[in-house]
Short mmCIF file of C-alpha atoms in Angstrom, two decimals:
data_model
loop_
_atom_site.label_atom_id
_atom_site.label_comp_id
_atom_site.label_asym_id
_atom_site.label_seq_id
_atom_site.Cartn_x
_atom_site.Cartn_y
_atom_site.Cartn_z
CA MET A 1 -84.81 -40.91 -106.74
CA LYS A 2 -87.23 -38.81 -104.72
CA ILE A 3 -88.59 -38.57 -101.17
CA GLU A 4 -92.08 -40.02 -100.77
CA ASN A 5 -92.59 -39.54 -97.03
CA TRP A 6 -90.71 -38.56 -93.86
CA THR A 7 -91.58 -41.66 -91.82
CA GLY A 8 -89.00 -44.24 -90.74
CA ASP A 9 -85.44 -43.71 -89.57
CA ILE A 10 -84.48 -40.11 -90.41
CA SER A 11 -80.79 -40.91 -89.95
CA GLU A 12 -80.99 -43.17 -93.01
CA ILE A 13 -82.09 -40.32 -95.29
CA GLY A 14 -79.38 -38.86 -97.52
CA ALA A 15 -80.07 -36.62 -100.50
CA ILE A 16 -83.46 -34.92 -100.36
CA TYR A 17 -83.52 -33.40 -103.85
CA PRO A 18 -84.78 -35.32 -106.90
CA SER A 19 -81.50 -37.10 -107.53
CA GLY A 20 -80.03 -39.03 -110.44
CA SER A 21 -79.41 -36.27 -112.97
CA GLU A 22 -76.53 -34.42 -111.26
CA SER A 23 -73.95 -34.92 -114.03
CA ALA A 24 -76.37 -33.81 -116.74
CA LEU A 25 -77.28 -30.72 -114.70
CA VAL A 26 -73.60 -29.84 -114.26
CA LEU A 27 -73.02 -30.21 -118.01
CA ILE A 28 -76.03 -28.07 -118.92
CA GLY A 29 -75.14 -25.46 -116.30
CA PHE A 30 -71.53 -25.24 -117.46
CA ILE A 31 -72.52 -24.84 -121.12
CA LEU A 32 -75.01 -22.09 -120.23
CA TRP A 33 -72.39 -20.33 -118.10
CA ILE A 34 -69.89 -20.26 -120.98
CA ALA A 35 -72.64 -19.29 -123.43
CA TRP A 36 -73.56 -16.30 -121.25
CA PHE A 37 -70.03 -14.93 -121.58
CA LEU A 38 -70.07 -15.37 -125.36
CA ILE A 39 -73.50 -13.78 -125.84
CA GLN A 40 -72.65 -10.86 -123.55
CA ALA A 41 -69.34 -10.25 -125.36
CA ARG A 42 -71.19 -10.02 -128.70
CA MET A 43 -73.79 -7.67 -127.20
CA GLU A 44 -71.13 -5.43 -125.70
CA ASN A 45 -69.05 -5.28 -128.89
CA ARG A 46 -72.10 -4.47 -130.99
CA GLU A 47 -73.22 -1.77 -128.57
CA TYR A 48 -69.83 -0.02 -128.65
CA GLU A 49 -69.62 -0.26 -132.43
CA GLU A 50 -73.07 1.21 -132.92
CA ILE A 51 -72.59 4.05 -130.44
CA SER A 52 -69.21 4.84 -131.98
CA ARG A 53 -70.88 4.95 -135.44
CA GLY A 54 -73.57 7.25 -134.02
CA GLU A 55 -76.37 4.70 -134.28
CA PRO A 56 -77.44 4.34 -130.68
CA SER A 57 -81.11 3.90 -131.65
CA GLU A 58 -80.30 0.38 -132.85
CA VAL A 59 -78.81 -0.42 -129.49
CA ILE A 60 -81.86 0.94 -127.72
CA SER A 61 -84.37 -0.91 -129.89
CA ASP A 62 -82.51 -4.18 -129.29
CA GLU A 63 -82.82 -3.68 -125.58
CA MET B 1 -75.73 -37.27 -85.60
CA SER B 2 -74.67 -39.72 -82.94
CA ASP B 3 -74.91 -37.68 -79.72
CA GLU B 4 -76.22 -34.37 -78.40
CA THR B 5 -72.81 -32.66 -78.12
CA THR B 6 -71.95 -33.47 -81.73
CA ALA B 7 -75.40 -32.39 -82.87
CA LEU B 8 -75.20 -29.07 -81.00
CA THR B 9 -71.69 -28.38 -82.29
CA VAL B 10 -72.59 -29.11 -85.90
CA LEU B 11 -75.93 -27.26 -85.85
CA PHE B 12 -74.39 -24.24 -84.10
CA THR B 13 -71.54 -24.15 -86.60
CA GLU B 14 -74.00 -24.39 -89.48
CA PHE B 15 -76.08 -21.51 -88.13
CA TYR B 16 -72.99 -19.43 -87.28
CA TYR B 17 -71.64 -19.55 -90.86
CA TRP B 18 -75.09 -18.92 -92.30
CA VAL B 19 -75.32 -15.68 -90.28
CA MET B 20 -71.76 -14.70 -91.26
CA ILE B 21 -72.67 -15.07 -94.94
CA VAL B 22 -75.51 -12.59 -94.43
CA LEU B 23 -73.13 -10.16 -92.69
CA MET B 24 -70.52 -10.57 -95.41
CA PHE B 25 -73.16 -9.71 -97.99
CA LEU B 26 -72.82 -6.17 -96.66
CA ILE B 27 -69.30 -6.03 -98.11
CA LYS B 28 -70.90 -6.38 -101.53
CA VAL B 29 -73.50 -3.74 -100.77
CA GLY B 30 -70.72 -1.44 -99.61
CA PHE B 31 -68.67 -2.04 -102.77
CA CYS B 32 -71.68 -1.25 -104.97
CA VAL B 33 -72.38 2.03 -103.14
CA TYR B 34 -68.71 2.97 -103.01
CA GLU B 35 -67.79 2.21 -106.62
CA VAL B 36 -70.86 3.93 -108.04
CA ALA B 37 -70.17 6.99 -105.87
CA VAL B 38 -66.50 7.10 -106.87
CA SER B 39 -67.21 6.87 -110.60
CA ARG B 40 -68.18 9.94 -112.58
CA TYR B 41 -71.87 10.57 -113.20
CA LYS B 42 -71.56 9.59 -116.87
CA ASN B 43 -70.34 6.11 -115.89
CA ARG B 44 -72.39 5.33 -112.78
CA LEU B 45 -74.89 2.79 -114.16
CA HIS B 46 -72.25 0.84 -116.05
CA THR B 47 -70.09 0.78 -112.92
CA LEU B 48 -73.03 -0.58 -110.95
CA MET B 49 -73.50 -3.42 -113.44
CA GLN B 50 -69.76 -4.15 -113.54
CA VAL B 51 -69.60 -4.64 -109.78
CA THR B 52 -72.96 -6.44 -109.65
CA MET B 53 -72.78 -9.03 -112.41
CA HIS B 54 -69.60 -10.70 -111.24
CA ILE B 55 -71.70 -11.94 -108.30
CA PRO B 56 -73.62 -14.56 -110.30
CA LEU B 57 -70.73 -15.32 -112.64
CA VAL B 58 -68.27 -16.03 -109.83
CA THR B 59 -70.92 -17.91 -107.85
CA VAL B 60 -71.59 -20.36 -110.67
CA GLY B 61 -67.88 -20.84 -111.36
CA PHE B 62 -67.17 -21.36 -107.67
CA PHE B 63 -69.86 -24.05 -107.58
CA PHE B 64 -68.35 -25.83 -110.59
CA PHE B 65 -64.68 -25.85 -109.60
CA GLY B 66 -63.65 -23.21 -107.01
CA TRP B 67 -64.66 -25.16 -103.92
CA TRP B 68 -63.00 -28.32 -105.17
CA ILE B 69 -59.71 -26.43 -105.77
CA TYR B 70 -59.58 -25.42 -102.09
CA PHE B 71 -59.30 -29.03 -100.95
CA ALA B 72 -57.54 -30.54 -103.96
CA PHE B 73 -54.58 -28.12 -104.20
CA ALA B 74 -53.41 -28.10 -100.56
CA ASN B 75 -50.22 -29.98 -101.50
CA GLY B 76 -49.44 -27.66 -104.42
CA PRO B 77 -49.94 -30.17 -106.09
CA GLY B 78 -46.36 -31.39 -106.45
CA ILE B 79 -44.84 -29.68 -103.40
CA THR B 80 -45.87 -31.80 -100.42
CA GLY B 81 -47.87 -34.39 -102.38
CA GLY B 82 -50.36 -34.86 -105.19
CA LEU B 83 -53.96 -33.75 -105.71
CA VAL B 84 -56.06 -34.33 -102.60
CA SER B 85 -59.29 -36.26 -103.08
CA ALA B 86 -62.35 -34.14 -102.17
CA PRO B 87 -65.44 -35.92 -103.52
CA TRP B 88 -67.81 -33.81 -101.38
CA ALA B 89 -66.73 -30.67 -103.28
CA LEU B 90 -67.25 -31.92 -106.84
CA PRO B 91 -70.21 -30.18 -108.49
CA TRP B 92 -72.04 -33.43 -109.21
CA SER B 93 -71.64 -34.71 -105.63
CA GLU B 94 -74.81 -35.37 -103.63
CA LEU B 95 -73.18 -33.27 -100.88
CA MET B 96 -73.20 -30.16 -103.12
CA ALA B 97 -76.99 -30.22 -102.70
CA PRO B 98 -79.62 -30.63 -99.94
CA HIS B 99 -78.69 -33.69 -97.87
CA LEU B 100 -79.65 -34.94 -94.40
CA GLY B 101 -76.46 -36.86 -93.69
CA GLY B 102 -77.63 -40.45 -94.17
CA PRO B 103 -75.56 -43.11 -95.94
CA PRO B 104 -74.12 -42.02 -99.30
CA ALA B 105 -75.60 -43.16 -102.58
CA SER B 106 -72.19 -42.90 -104.25
CA ASP B 107 -69.18 -45.15 -103.63
CA ALA B 108 -66.94 -42.07 -103.81
CA LEU B 109 -68.23 -40.90 -100.42
CA THR B 110 -68.08 -42.51 -96.99
CA ALA B 111 -70.70 -42.45 -94.22
CA ASP B 112 -68.38 -40.08 -92.31
CA ASP B 113 -68.31 -37.72 -95.31
CA THR B 114 -72.08 -37.46 -95.47
CA ALA B 115 -72.49 -37.22 -91.68
CA TYR B 116 -69.99 -34.32 -91.46
CA TRP B 117 -70.44 -32.42 -94.71
CA SER B 118 -74.21 -32.62 -95.20
CA ARG B 119 -74.87 -29.67 -92.90
CA LEU B 120 -71.59 -27.79 -93.31
CA ASN B 121 -70.72 -28.03 -97.02
CA GLY B 122 -73.20 -25.37 -98.15
CA VAL B 123 -72.37 -22.83 -95.46
CA PHE B 124 -68.59 -23.30 -95.78
CA TRP B 125 -68.93 -23.04 -99.57
CA GLY B 126 -71.01 -19.87 -99.13
CA ALA B 127 -68.53 -18.24 -96.76
CA PHE B 128 -65.63 -18.93 -99.13
CA LEU B 129 -67.72 -17.71 -102.05
CA LEU B 130 -68.25 -14.38 -100.29
CA PHE B 131 -64.45 -14.07 -100.05
CA SER B 132 -64.37 -14.74 -103.81
CA TRP B 133 -66.76 -11.88 -104.43
CA THR B 134 -64.60 -9.63 -102.27
CA VAL B 135 -61.37 -10.25 -104.19
CA ALA B 136 -63.19 -9.65 -107.48
CA ALA B 137 -64.79 -6.44 -106.19
CA ILE B 138 -61.39 -5.11 -105.10
CA VAL B 139 -60.14 -5.52 -108.69
CA SER B 140 -63.33 -3.94 -110.04
CA SER B 141 -62.85 -0.81 -107.97
CA ALA B 142 -59.32 -0.25 -109.33
CA THR B 143 -60.32 -0.62 -112.99
CA ILE B 144 -63.51 1.44 -113.14
CA GLU B 145 -64.46 3.71 -116.03
CA ARG B 146 -62.43 2.11 -118.84
CA ILE B 147 -62.35 -1.69 -118.68
CA ARG B 148 -64.75 -3.69 -120.86
CA SER B 149 -67.35 -5.48 -118.77
CA ASN B 150 -66.68 -8.82 -120.47
CA ALA B 151 -62.95 -8.53 -119.83
CA PHE B 152 -63.51 -7.66 -116.19
CA TRP B 153 -65.91 -10.54 -115.64
CA ILE B 154 -63.46 -13.05 -117.13
CA LEU B 155 -60.73 -11.62 -114.88
CA ALA B 156 -63.15 -11.77 -111.92
CA VAL B 157 -63.71 -15.48 -112.54
CA LEU B 158 -59.95 -16.00 -112.86
CA ILE B 159 -59.18 -14.49 -109.47
CA GLY B 160 -62.46 -15.36 -107.73
CA CYS B 161 -62.77 -19.00 -108.78
CA VAL B 162 -59.16 -20.03 -109.41
CA LEU B 163 -56.28 -17.89 -108.12
CA TRP B 164 -57.44 -16.77 -104.69
CA ILE B 165 -58.78 -20.21 -103.85
CA ILE B 166 -55.40 -21.72 -104.80
CA ASP B 167 -53.75 -19.33 -102.36
CA ALA B 168 -56.35 -20.24 -99.73
CA SER B 169 -55.58 -23.90 -100.33
CA TRP B 170 -51.84 -23.20 -99.92
CA GLY B 171 -51.88 -20.67 -97.09
CA TRP B 172 -55.22 -20.97 -95.30
CA HIS B 173 -56.03 -24.69 -95.39
CA PRO B 174 -54.87 -26.23 -92.06
CA ASP B 175 -52.68 -28.63 -94.07
CA GLY B 176 -51.72 -26.25 -96.89
CA TRP B 177 -48.11 -26.60 -98.02
CA MET B 178 -47.28 -22.99 -97.10
CA VAL B 179 -48.53 -23.59 -93.55
CA GLN B 180 -46.54 -26.82 -93.31
CA LYS B 181 -43.28 -25.69 -94.84
CA LEU B 182 -43.14 -21.90 -94.44
CA GLY B 183 -45.05 -21.54 -91.19
CA TYR B 184 -47.28 -19.12 -93.09
CA HIS B 185 -49.79 -17.48 -90.77
CA ASP B 186 -52.50 -15.20 -92.11
CA ALA B 187 -55.47 -15.62 -89.81
CA TYR B 188 -57.73 -12.91 -91.27
CA ALA B 189 -56.36 -12.80 -94.79
CA SER B 190 -53.93 -9.88 -95.12
CA GLY B 191 -52.31 -11.86 -97.91
CA VAL B 192 -54.82 -14.55 -98.80
CA ILE B 193 -57.47 -12.01 -99.83
CA HIS B 194 -55.96 -8.53 -99.86
CA ALA B 195 -52.38 -8.89 -101.12
CA ILE B 196 -53.45 -11.15 -103.97
CA ALA B 197 -56.30 -8.81 -104.94
CA GLY B 198 -53.98 -5.79 -104.87
CA GLY B 199 -51.31 -7.58 -106.89
CA PHE B 200 -53.90 -8.79 -109.39
CA ALA B 201 -55.34 -5.28 -109.74
CA LEU B 202 -51.86 -3.88 -110.43
CA GLY B 203 -51.28 -6.59 -113.03
CA VAL B 204 -54.46 -5.51 -114.84
CA LEU B 205 -53.89 -1.75 -114.45
CA ILE B 206 -50.54 -1.71 -116.28
CA PRO B 207 -51.84 -3.08 -119.61
CA LEU B 208 -55.21 -1.36 -119.10
CA GLY B 209 -53.66 2.10 -118.91
CA GLN B 210 -54.88 5.39 -117.49
CA ARG B 211 -58.21 7.08 -117.96
CA ILE B 212 -58.10 9.83 -120.57
CA GLY B 213 -56.95 13.08 -118.97
CA ARG B 214 -55.79 11.45 -115.74
CA PHE B 215 -52.25 12.86 -116.08
CA ARG B 216 -51.15 16.31 -117.16
CA PRO B 217 -48.62 16.75 -119.98
CA ASP B 218 -45.90 17.25 -117.35
CA GLY B 219 -46.72 13.83 -115.89
CA THR B 220 -48.38 14.98 -112.68
CA ALA B 221 -51.72 13.43 -111.79
CA ARG B 222 -55.08 15.16 -112.07
CA ASP B 223 -57.63 14.29 -109.44
CA ILE B 224 -60.89 12.69 -110.63
CA PRO B 225 -63.13 13.38 -107.65
CA PRO B 226 -65.99 11.01 -106.72
CA HIS B 227 -69.33 12.21 -108.10
CA ASP B 228 -70.73 11.67 -104.60
CA PRO B 229 -68.04 11.81 -101.85
CA TRP B 230 -70.61 11.30 -99.09
CA PHE B 231 -71.84 8.03 -100.55
CA ALA B 232 -68.27 6.88 -101.19
CA THR B 233 -67.66 7.04 -97.45
CA VAL B 234 -71.06 5.48 -96.67
CA GLY B 235 -70.03 2.60 -98.92
CA LEU B 236 -66.79 2.19 -97.00
CA PHE B 237 -68.70 2.28 -93.70
CA ILE B 238 -70.93 -0.52 -94.97
CA ILE B 239 -67.81 -2.48 -95.98
CA PHE B 240 -66.52 -2.09 -92.38
CA THR B 241 -69.80 -3.58 -91.13
CA GLY B 242 -69.52 -6.50 -93.51
CA PHE B 243 -65.94 -6.95 -92.35
CA TRP B 244 -67.27 -8.24 -89.00
CA GLY B 245 -68.75 -11.15 -90.89
CA PHE B 246 -65.51 -11.54 -92.85
CA TYR B 247 -63.53 -11.79 -89.62
CA ALA B 248 -65.93 -14.10 -87.86
CA ALA B 249 -66.16 -16.34 -90.93
CA CYS B 250 -62.39 -16.87 -90.66
CA ASN B 251 -63.01 -18.57 -87.32
CA VAL B 252 -64.43 -21.96 -86.46
CA PRO B 253 -66.86 -21.07 -83.67
CA MET B 254 -66.93 -24.21 -81.55
CA ILE B 255 -64.67 -27.22 -81.64
CA ASP B 256 -62.83 -29.50 -79.21
CA ILE B 257 -59.23 -28.23 -79.34
CA GLN B 258 -57.76 -30.41 -76.60
CA ALA B 259 -55.00 -32.62 -78.00
CA GLY B 260 -54.92 -36.11 -76.46
CA ALA B 261 -57.19 -36.97 -73.53
CA GLY B 262 -59.82 -34.56 -72.23
CA VAL B 263 -62.21 -32.12 -73.86
CA SER B 264 -61.88 -28.35 -74.22
CA PHE B 265 -64.23 -26.43 -76.50
CA SER B 266 -63.15 -23.13 -78.02
CA ALA B 267 -63.37 -20.98 -81.10
CA THR B 268 -60.36 -21.36 -83.38
CA ASN B 269 -58.75 -19.46 -86.21
CA ILE B 270 -58.83 -20.80 -89.77
CA TYR B 271 -55.91 -23.14 -88.98
CA LEU B 272 -57.87 -24.67 -86.05
CA GLY B 273 -55.49 -22.94 -83.62
CA PRO B 274 -57.10 -21.57 -80.46
CA THR B 275 -58.42 -18.01 -80.35
CA THR B 276 -61.58 -16.28 -79.16
CA LEU B 277 -64.21 -14.00 -80.65
CA SER B 278 -63.23 -11.51 -77.94
CA ALA B 279 -59.68 -11.48 -79.32
CA ILE B 280 -60.81 -10.42 -82.76
CA THR B 281 -63.26 -7.89 -81.32
CA PHE B 282 -60.43 -6.13 -79.47
CA ASN B 283 -58.05 -6.30 -82.38
CA PHE B 284 -60.45 -5.47 -85.19
CA LEU B 285 -61.56 -2.30 -83.44
CA LEU B 286 -58.09 -1.19 -82.38
CA SER B 287 -56.57 -1.79 -85.81
CA LEU B 288 -59.49 0.08 -87.40
CA SER B 289 -58.86 2.94 -85.00
CA GLY B 290 -55.12 2.97 -85.74
CA GLY B 291 -55.89 3.21 -89.45
CA PHE B 292 -58.46 5.96 -88.95
CA LEU B 293 -56.17 8.07 -86.75
CA ALA B 294 -53.15 7.74 -89.03
CA GLY B 295 -55.26 8.21 -92.16
CA PHE B 296 -56.73 11.46 -90.91
CA LEU B 297 -53.27 12.87 -90.21
CA VAL B 298 -51.48 11.75 -93.38
CA SER B 299 -54.36 12.75 -95.67
CA ARG B 300 -54.97 16.00 -93.73
CA GLY B 301 -58.55 15.04 -93.00
CA ASP B 302 -59.54 13.94 -96.52
CA PRO B 303 -62.73 11.88 -95.93
CA PHE B 304 -62.13 9.35 -98.71
CA TRP B 305 -58.57 8.59 -97.62
CA THR B 306 -59.36 8.65 -93.90
CA TYR B 307 -61.93 5.90 -94.45
CA SER B 308 -59.67 4.03 -96.87
CA CYS B 309 -56.82 4.16 -94.35
CA ALA B 310 -59.11 2.71 -91.68
CA LEU B 311 -59.67 -0.25 -94.00
CA ALA B 312 -55.92 -0.44 -94.64
CA GLY B 313 -55.40 -0.46 -90.86
CA VAL B 314 -57.56 -3.53 -90.39
CA ILE B 315 -55.97 -5.24 -93.41
CA SER B 316 -52.45 -4.54 -92.07
CA ALA B 317 -53.17 -6.21 -88.74
CA SER B 318 -55.29 -9.06 -90.10
CA ALA B 319 -52.55 -11.66 -90.54
CA GLY B 320 -51.90 -11.77 -86.79
CA ASN B 321 -55.11 -10.37 -85.30
CA ASP B 322 -55.85 -13.70 -83.63
CA LEU B 323 -52.73 -13.29 -81.47
CA TYR B 324 -51.72 -9.61 -81.26
CA HIS B 325 -52.19 -7.41 -78.23
CA PRO B 326 -54.85 -4.81 -79.16
CA LEU B 327 -52.33 -1.97 -78.96
CA GLN B 328 -49.95 -3.88 -81.23
CA ALA B 329 -52.89 -4.16 -83.63
CA MET B 330 -53.49 -0.42 -83.37
CA LEU B 331 -49.84 0.48 -84.05
CA ILE B 332 -49.59 -1.98 -86.93
CA GLY B 333 -52.85 -0.60 -88.34
CA ALA B 334 -51.54 2.95 -88.15
CA ALA B 335 -48.23 2.01 -89.77
CA GLY B 336 -49.89 0.00 -92.54
CA ALA B 337 -52.33 2.78 -93.34
CA THR B 338 -49.52 5.32 -93.57
CA ILE B 339 -47.48 3.04 -95.84
CA ALA B 340 -50.49 2.41 -98.07
CA TYR B 341 -51.22 6.13 -98.44
CA LYS B 342 -47.63 7.11 -99.16
CA MET B 343 -47.04 4.18 -101.52
CA HIS B 344 -50.21 4.98 -103.48
CA TYR B 345 -49.01 8.46 -104.38
CA TRP B 346 -45.42 7.43 -104.93
CA VAL B 347 -46.41 4.66 -107.38
CA GLU B 348 -48.98 6.91 -109.07
CA ASN B 349 -46.45 9.67 -109.72
CA ARG B 350 -43.48 7.44 -110.47
CA PHE B 351 -45.16 4.88 -112.76
CA LYS B 352 -48.34 6.76 -113.86
CA ILE B 353 -50.62 4.02 -112.59
CA ASP B 354 -54.27 5.10 -112.55
CA ASP B 355 -55.87 3.19 -109.70
CA GLY B 356 -59.41 4.56 -109.45
CA VAL B 357 -59.73 4.13 -105.68
CA GLY B 358 -56.29 3.29 -104.32
CA ALA B 359 -57.17 -0.41 -104.17
CA VAL B 360 -53.65 -1.61 -104.92
CA ALA B 361 -52.38 0.40 -101.95
CA VAL B 362 -55.17 -0.29 -99.46
CA HIS B 363 -55.34 -4.01 -100.22
CA GLY B 364 -52.05 -4.89 -101.90
CA TYR B 365 -49.39 -2.88 -100.09
CA ALA B 366 -51.16 -2.91 -96.72
CA GLY B 367 -51.82 -6.65 -97.13
CA CYS B 368 -48.14 -7.41 -97.88
CA PHE B 369 -47.06 -5.25 -94.94
CA GLY B 370 -49.52 -7.11 -92.72
CA VAL B 371 -48.20 -10.53 -93.72
CA ILE B 372 -44.56 -9.49 -93.25
CA ILE B 373 -44.96 -7.63 -89.94
CA ALA B 374 -46.70 -10.71 -88.47
CA GLY B 375 -43.50 -12.64 -89.14
CA PHE B 376 -41.57 -10.32 -86.84
CA VAL B 377 -44.16 -9.74 -84.10
CA LEU B 378 -45.16 -13.43 -83.90
CA TRP B 379 -41.70 -14.87 -84.62
CA GLY B 380 -41.52 -18.39 -83.16
CA TYR B 381 -45.27 -18.77 -82.58
CA PRO B 382 -46.85 -21.93 -83.98
CA ALA B 383 -48.46 -21.22 -87.34
CA SER B 384 -50.95 -24.02 -86.74
CA PRO B 385 -51.78 -26.49 -83.94
CA ASN B 386 -49.85 -29.26 -85.73
CA PRO B 387 -46.50 -29.48 -83.87
CA ASP B 388 -44.81 -30.98 -86.94
CA TYR B 389 -45.38 -27.87 -89.03
CA ALA B 390 -43.02 -24.88 -89.29
CA VAL B 391 -43.28 -21.97 -86.86
CA ILE B 392 -43.92 -18.36 -87.87
CA THR B 393 -40.79 -16.57 -89.11
CA PRO B 394 -40.07 -13.33 -90.97
CA TRP B 395 -38.69 -15.20 -93.99
CA GLY B 396 -41.70 -17.53 -94.16
CA GLN B 397 -44.01 -14.53 -94.13
CA ILE B 398 -41.90 -12.57 -96.68
CA ALA B 399 -42.01 -15.58 -99.00
CA GLY B 400 -45.76 -15.81 -98.38
CA ALA B 401 -46.33 -12.14 -99.21
CA PHE B 402 -44.34 -12.57 -102.45
CA ILE B 403 -46.38 -15.64 -103.45
CA MET B 404 -49.67 -13.91 -102.72
CA PHE B 405 -48.96 -10.50 -104.28
CA PHE B 406 -46.71 -11.42 -107.18
CA VAL B 407 -46.89 -15.12 -108.08
CA LEU B 408 -50.65 -15.62 -107.73
CA GLY B 409 -51.78 -12.00 -108.09
CA PHE B 410 -49.70 -9.75 -110.32
CA LEU B 411 -48.17 -12.26 -112.73
CA PRO B 412 -51.25 -14.14 -114.01
CA ALA B 413 -53.25 -10.91 -114.17
CA PHE B 414 -50.54 -9.16 -116.18
CA ILE B 415 -50.28 -12.07 -118.64
CA VAL B 416 -54.02 -12.48 -119.19
CA ALA B 417 -54.77 -8.74 -119.32
CA SER B 418 -51.86 -8.20 -121.77
CA LEU B 419 -53.28 -10.91 -124.02
CA MET B 420 -56.71 -9.27 -123.82
CA LYS B 421 -55.11 -5.95 -124.77
CA LYS B 422 -53.34 -7.56 -127.72
CA PHE B 423 -56.68 -8.83 -129.05
CA GLY B 424 -58.41 -5.49 -128.39
CA VAL B 425 -60.88 -6.79 -125.85
CA LEU B 426 -59.57 -5.21 -122.64
CA ARG B 427 -60.47 -1.53 -122.90
CA ILE B 428 -63.55 0.34 -124.09
CA PRO B 429 -63.26 2.50 -127.25
CA GLU B 430 -62.00 6.05 -126.67
CA ALA B 431 -65.18 7.60 -128.04
CA ILE B 432 -67.26 5.72 -125.45
CA GLU B 433 -64.87 6.67 -122.65
CA ILE B 434 -65.25 10.35 -123.52
CA LYS B 435 -69.03 10.23 -123.98
CA GLY B 436 -69.43 8.10 -120.88
CA LEU B 437 -70.33 4.45 -120.50
CA ASP B 438 -73.95 5.31 -119.76
CA VAL B 439 -74.42 7.09 -123.09
CA GLY B 440 -76.77 4.36 -124.38
CA GLN B 441 -79.02 4.55 -121.31
CA GLU B 442 -78.95 8.35 -121.34
CA ILE B 443 -80.09 8.48 -124.97
CA ALA B 444 -82.78 5.90 -124.21
CA ALA B 445 -83.98 7.97 -121.24
CA GLU B 446 -84.07 11.14 -123.37
CA GLN B 447 -86.04 9.37 -126.10
CA ALA B 448 -88.46 7.91 -123.55
CA ALA B 449 -89.00 11.34 -121.97
CA LYS B 450 -89.55 12.91 -125.40
CA GLU B 451 -92.03 10.24 -126.44
CA ILE B 452 -94.06 10.49 -123.24
CA SER B 453 -94.26 14.27 -123.44
CA GLU B 454 -95.41 14.02 -127.09
CA ALA B 455 -98.06 11.53 -125.98
CA GLU B 456 -99.21 13.94 -123.25
CA ARG B 457 -99.45 16.82 -125.76
CA SER B 458 -101.46 14.63 -128.16
CA TYR B 459 -103.80 13.67 -125.33
CA GLN B 460 -104.31 17.34 -124.38
CA ALA B 461 -105.00 18.30 -128.00
CA ALA B 462 -107.54 15.50 -128.40
CA ASN B 463 -109.41 16.37 -125.19
#
């Protein structure tokens, strides 16, 4: 559902965003939020391993 | 909105909280400045990212489930009832998005829900979210220079999106079970924000351990001075400024408080009990002053601790700052600051706890003191405007301080951080700690500088 004009009784207007896909957006957002933690954990572990091994250039080139 | 008075009240309240969110943002700015200044030069950029990136992570989590917990858990659940229905706070609700207040599209909501929450849900959510950032930043400051970023951010989500909002639901919600049964009163969050954050930080610090070299072989502590003491105090000054927004956001600015017939508009505290913005102006400034004055004396003029004690002074008086006399607030602030300072060094020397900034003391011990002292000074006062709920008592406040600091703060943090330690994901490798967390960026900067100067030499040779 979307807003097509602002005429008529304003008090009858509810949501003003393009509605109908809220549950899908929540699902996608939640998956991306969890994925961010997982990707960042891998990046951080790899960075520490490479610096500890004395290979910081690999870290730098990845960035 | 049906009439002009309702419209003015709702629109003023909406604008008021929106401005408070902006003011509270300064707490975050202050924490960034302060934590970077307190860390050593070799760790400054990593510290900046640690205290920055929990902002988006906690924000997203708070959108998904934190706000819903505040309403849903007011009864425990299981203490005074079951889960409370709060359809306006579910992440897929039309009210968790731009809405003008017309009839709901979903059967889960009523016309009253949309009329009330459409203009207030976002700003209330934002104000509570800024409290979430604050509790997480307090933990960040205690754990600097050796915790893994990923571990900290998971812990930040745990306290910022789950634990503190459970305690807010129990002890800050006007119908929270602690308010009903214990007469728990904590108007400006001595316990609800500070005691839980201090307890949580302590629960992480024990399994996390000390920074390398922090204690001498004989067990006495070595000082790790801030790399920029001036900016550490500037950061704290900015936090004080943001604290005005924190205080004001704990109030409802304009509401009819008259029970029964008649109308009487006033500001209220978080429990909808009457207070005024003048009250918190008096008491904020006097408790800050009490903390400053005591802090200067006990620390012998140390700038970092004088400023930290000023913060501890405000935190100590916060539970009752809606009702104290300003000079009571000043004396309580001075006492709380002194206790925080003395306790910090006693715990550090006795248990070898390495708290990077004294956060457990300033927030945890001062917060617990603030909750408990309110029970004595305000003994017999109503904890909320509901006459059926318990009154304020010392034992209700002592139980409240224990729940905040230990049950919801220390215990879950200790369990989760110990598990992280067991799996080797809590602390950075020793080699990185010694080289400094910014070693990767420093090498990159050196290589970039070398490359550009080679390019300049080549250019000169060719021309």
